CSV table of N, CA and C in Angstrom, one decimal:
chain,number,residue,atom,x,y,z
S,50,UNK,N,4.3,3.6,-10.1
S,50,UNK,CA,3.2,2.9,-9.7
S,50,UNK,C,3.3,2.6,-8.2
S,51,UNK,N,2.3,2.2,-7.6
S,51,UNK,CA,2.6,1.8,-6.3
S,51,UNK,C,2.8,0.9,-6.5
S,52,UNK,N,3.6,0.1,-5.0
S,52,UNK,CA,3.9,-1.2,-4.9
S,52,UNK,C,3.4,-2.3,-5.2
S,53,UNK,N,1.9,-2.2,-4.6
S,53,UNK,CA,0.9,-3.1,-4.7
S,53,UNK,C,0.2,-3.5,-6.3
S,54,UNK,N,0.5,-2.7,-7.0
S,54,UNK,CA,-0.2,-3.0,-8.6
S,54,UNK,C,1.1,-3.4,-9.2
S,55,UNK,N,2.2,-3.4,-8.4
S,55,UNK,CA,3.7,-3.7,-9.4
S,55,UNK,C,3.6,-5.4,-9.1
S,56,UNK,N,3.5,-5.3,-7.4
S,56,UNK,CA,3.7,-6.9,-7.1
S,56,UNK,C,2.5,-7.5,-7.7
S,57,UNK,N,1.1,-7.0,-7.8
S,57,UNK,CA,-0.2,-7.5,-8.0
S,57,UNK,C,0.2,-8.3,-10.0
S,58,UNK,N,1.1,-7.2,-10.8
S,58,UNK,CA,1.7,-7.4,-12.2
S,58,UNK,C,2.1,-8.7,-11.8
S,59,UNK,N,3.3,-8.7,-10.9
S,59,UNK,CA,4.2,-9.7,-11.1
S,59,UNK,C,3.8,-11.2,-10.9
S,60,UNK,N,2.7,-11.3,-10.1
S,60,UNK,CA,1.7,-12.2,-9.2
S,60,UNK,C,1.3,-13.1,-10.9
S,61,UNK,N,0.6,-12.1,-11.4
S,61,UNK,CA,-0.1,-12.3,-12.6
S,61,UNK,C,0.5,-13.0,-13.4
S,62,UNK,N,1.6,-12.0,-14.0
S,62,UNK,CA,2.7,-12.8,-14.8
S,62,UNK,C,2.9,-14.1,-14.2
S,63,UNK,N,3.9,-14.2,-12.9
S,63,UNK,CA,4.2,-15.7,-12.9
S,63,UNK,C,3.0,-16.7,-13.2
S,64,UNK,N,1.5,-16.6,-13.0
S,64,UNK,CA,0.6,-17.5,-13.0
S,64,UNK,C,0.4,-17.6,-14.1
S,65,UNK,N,0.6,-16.6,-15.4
S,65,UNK,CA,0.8,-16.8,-16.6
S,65,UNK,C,1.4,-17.8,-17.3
S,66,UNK,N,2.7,-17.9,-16.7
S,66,UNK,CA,3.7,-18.8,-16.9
S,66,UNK,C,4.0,-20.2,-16.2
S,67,UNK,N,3.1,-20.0,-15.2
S,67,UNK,CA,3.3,-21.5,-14.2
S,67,UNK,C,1.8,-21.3,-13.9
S,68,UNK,N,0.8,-21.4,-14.9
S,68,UNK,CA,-0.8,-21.8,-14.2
S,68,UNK,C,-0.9,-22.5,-12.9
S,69,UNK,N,0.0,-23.6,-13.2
S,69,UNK,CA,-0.4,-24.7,-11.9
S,69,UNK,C,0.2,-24.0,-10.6
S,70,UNK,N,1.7,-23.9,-10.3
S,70,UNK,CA,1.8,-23.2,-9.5
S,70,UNK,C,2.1,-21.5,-9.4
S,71,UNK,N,2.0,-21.0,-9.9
S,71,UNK,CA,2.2,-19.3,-9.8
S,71,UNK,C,3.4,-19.4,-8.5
S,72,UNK,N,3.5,-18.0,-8.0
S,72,UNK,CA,4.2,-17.2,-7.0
S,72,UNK,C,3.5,-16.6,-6.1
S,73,UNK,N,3.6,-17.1,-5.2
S,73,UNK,CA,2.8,-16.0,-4.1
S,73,UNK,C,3.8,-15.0,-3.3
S,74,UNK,N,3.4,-13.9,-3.8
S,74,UNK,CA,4.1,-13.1,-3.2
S,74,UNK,C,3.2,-11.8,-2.3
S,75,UNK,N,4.3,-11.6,-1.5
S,75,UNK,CA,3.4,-10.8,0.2
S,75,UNK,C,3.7,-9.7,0.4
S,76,UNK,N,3.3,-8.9,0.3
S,76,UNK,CA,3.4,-7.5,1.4
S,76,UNK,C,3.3,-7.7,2.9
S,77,UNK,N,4.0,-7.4,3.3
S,77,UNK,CA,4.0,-7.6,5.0
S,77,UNK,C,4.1,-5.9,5.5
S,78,UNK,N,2.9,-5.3,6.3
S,78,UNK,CA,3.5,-3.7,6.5
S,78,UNK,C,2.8,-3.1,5.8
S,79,UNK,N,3.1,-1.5,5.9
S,79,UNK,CA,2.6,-0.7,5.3
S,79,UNK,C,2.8,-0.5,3.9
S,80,UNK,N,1.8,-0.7,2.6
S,80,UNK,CA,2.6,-0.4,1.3
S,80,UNK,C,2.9,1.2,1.0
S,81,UNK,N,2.1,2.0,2.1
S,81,UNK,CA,2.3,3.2,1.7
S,81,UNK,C,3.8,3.7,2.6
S,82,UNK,N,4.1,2.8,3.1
S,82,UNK,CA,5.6,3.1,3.6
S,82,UNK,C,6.8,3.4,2.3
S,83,UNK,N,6.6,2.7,1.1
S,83,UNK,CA,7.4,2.8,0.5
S,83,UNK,C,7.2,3.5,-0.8
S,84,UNK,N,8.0,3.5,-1.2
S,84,UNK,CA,8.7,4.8,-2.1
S,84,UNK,C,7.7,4.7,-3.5
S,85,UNK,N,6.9,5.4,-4.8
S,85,UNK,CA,6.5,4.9,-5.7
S,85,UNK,C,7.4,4.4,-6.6
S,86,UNK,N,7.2,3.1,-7.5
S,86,UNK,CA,8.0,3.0,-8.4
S,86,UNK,C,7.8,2.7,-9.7
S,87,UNK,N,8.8,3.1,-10.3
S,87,UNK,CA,8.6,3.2,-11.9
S,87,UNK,C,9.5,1.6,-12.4
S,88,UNK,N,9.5,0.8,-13.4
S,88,UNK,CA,10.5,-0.3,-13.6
S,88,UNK,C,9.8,-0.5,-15.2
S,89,UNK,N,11.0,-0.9,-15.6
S,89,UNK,CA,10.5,-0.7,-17.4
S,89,UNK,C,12.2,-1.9,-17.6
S,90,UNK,N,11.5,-3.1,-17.9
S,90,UNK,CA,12.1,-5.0,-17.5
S,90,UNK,C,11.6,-5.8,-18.3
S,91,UNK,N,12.9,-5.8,-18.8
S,91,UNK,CA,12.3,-7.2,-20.6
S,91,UNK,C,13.8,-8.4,-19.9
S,92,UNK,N,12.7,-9.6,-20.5
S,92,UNK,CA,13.9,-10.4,-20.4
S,92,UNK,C,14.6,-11.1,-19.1
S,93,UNK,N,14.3,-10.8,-17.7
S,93,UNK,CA,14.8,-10.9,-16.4
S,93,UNK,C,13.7,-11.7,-15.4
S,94,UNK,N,14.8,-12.8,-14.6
S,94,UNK,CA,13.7,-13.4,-14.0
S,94,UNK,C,12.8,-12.5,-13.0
S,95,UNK,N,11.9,-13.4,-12.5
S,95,UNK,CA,11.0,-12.8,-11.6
S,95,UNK,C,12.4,-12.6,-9.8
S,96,UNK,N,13.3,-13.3,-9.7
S,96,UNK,CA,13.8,-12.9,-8.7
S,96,UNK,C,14.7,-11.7,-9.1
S,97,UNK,N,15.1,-11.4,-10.3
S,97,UNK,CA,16.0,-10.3,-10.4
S,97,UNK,C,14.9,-9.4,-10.5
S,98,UNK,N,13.7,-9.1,-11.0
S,98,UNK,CA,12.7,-7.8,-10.5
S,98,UNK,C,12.4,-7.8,-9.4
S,99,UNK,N,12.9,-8.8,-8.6
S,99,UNK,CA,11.8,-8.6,-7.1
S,99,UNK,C,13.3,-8.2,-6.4
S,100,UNK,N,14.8,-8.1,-6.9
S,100,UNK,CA,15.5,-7.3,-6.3
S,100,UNK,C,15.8,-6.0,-6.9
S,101,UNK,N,15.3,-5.7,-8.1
S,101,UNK,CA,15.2,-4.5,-8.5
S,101,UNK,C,14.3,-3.9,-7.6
S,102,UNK,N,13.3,-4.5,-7.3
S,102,UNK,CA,12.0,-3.7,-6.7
S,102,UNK,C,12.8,-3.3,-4.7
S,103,UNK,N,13.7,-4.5,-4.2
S,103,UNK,CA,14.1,-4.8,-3.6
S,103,UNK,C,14.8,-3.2,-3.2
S,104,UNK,N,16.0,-3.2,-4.0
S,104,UNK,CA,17.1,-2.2,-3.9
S,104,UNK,C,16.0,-0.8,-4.4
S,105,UNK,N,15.1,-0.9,-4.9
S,105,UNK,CA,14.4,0.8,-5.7
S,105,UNK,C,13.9,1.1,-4.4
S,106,UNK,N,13.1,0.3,-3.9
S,106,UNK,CA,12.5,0.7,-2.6
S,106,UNK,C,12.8,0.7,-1.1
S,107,UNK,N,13.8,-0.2,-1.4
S,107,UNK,CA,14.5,-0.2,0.8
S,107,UNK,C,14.0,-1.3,0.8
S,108,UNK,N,13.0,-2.5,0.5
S,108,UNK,CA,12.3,-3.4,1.0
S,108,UNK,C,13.0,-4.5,0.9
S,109,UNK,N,12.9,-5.4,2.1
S,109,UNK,CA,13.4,-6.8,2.5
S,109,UNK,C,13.2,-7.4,1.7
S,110,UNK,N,13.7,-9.0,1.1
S,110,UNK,CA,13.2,-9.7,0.2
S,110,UNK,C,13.1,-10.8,1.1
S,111,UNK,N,12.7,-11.8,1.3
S,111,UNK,CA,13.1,-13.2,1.9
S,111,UNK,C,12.0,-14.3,1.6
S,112,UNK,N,12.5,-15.4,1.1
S,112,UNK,CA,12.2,-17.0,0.8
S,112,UNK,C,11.1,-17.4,1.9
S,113,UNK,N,10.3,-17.6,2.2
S,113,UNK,CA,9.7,-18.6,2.7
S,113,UNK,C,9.0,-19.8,2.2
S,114,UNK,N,8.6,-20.9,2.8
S,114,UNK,CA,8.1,-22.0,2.2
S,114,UNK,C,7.4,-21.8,1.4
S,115,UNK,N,6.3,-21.0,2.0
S,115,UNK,CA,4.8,-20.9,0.6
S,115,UNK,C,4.7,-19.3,-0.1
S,116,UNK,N,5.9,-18.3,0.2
S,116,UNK,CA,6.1,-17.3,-0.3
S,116,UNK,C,6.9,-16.4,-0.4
S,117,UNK,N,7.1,-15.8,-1.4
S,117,UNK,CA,7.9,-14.5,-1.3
S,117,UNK,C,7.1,-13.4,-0.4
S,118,UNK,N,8.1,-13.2,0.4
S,118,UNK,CA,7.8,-12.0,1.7
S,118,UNK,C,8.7,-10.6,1.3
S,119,UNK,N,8.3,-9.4,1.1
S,119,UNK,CA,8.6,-8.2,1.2
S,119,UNK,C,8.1,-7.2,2.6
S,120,UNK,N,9.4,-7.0,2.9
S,120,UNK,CA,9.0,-5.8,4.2
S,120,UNK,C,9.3,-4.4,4.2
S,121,UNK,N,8.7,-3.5,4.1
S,121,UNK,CA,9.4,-2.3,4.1
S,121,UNK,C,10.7,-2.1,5.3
């Protein structure tokens, strides 16, 4: 999948699970810079996929106040 429908999943999920506050999470860059990815994840937080996704693709991960930031 591309990046953008993996993180767009993940967006989802958390708001699933935290209505009130969800996860905002960012693309920063080009999404077509990175690699497509496949991920098949039972059971694991949202910060251990977003370093799966992290290490699959080369992409930065980093904390900000109001979000998770990804950089190619």
């Amino acid at each position: 999948s591309k990046i953008t429908g993996v993180l767009n999943f993940l967006r989802e999920q958390a708001r699933d699970l935290d209505p009130d506050q969800g996860v905002n999470i960012v693309l920063r860059g080009d999404p077509q810079s990175l690699p497509a990815l496949t991920l098949s994840l039972q059971n694991v937080s949202l910060w251990d996929a977003l370093q799966y996704i992290g290490e699959a693709t080369g992409a930065k991960i980093r904390i900000d106040d109001n979000a998770v930031v990804l950089t190619p």
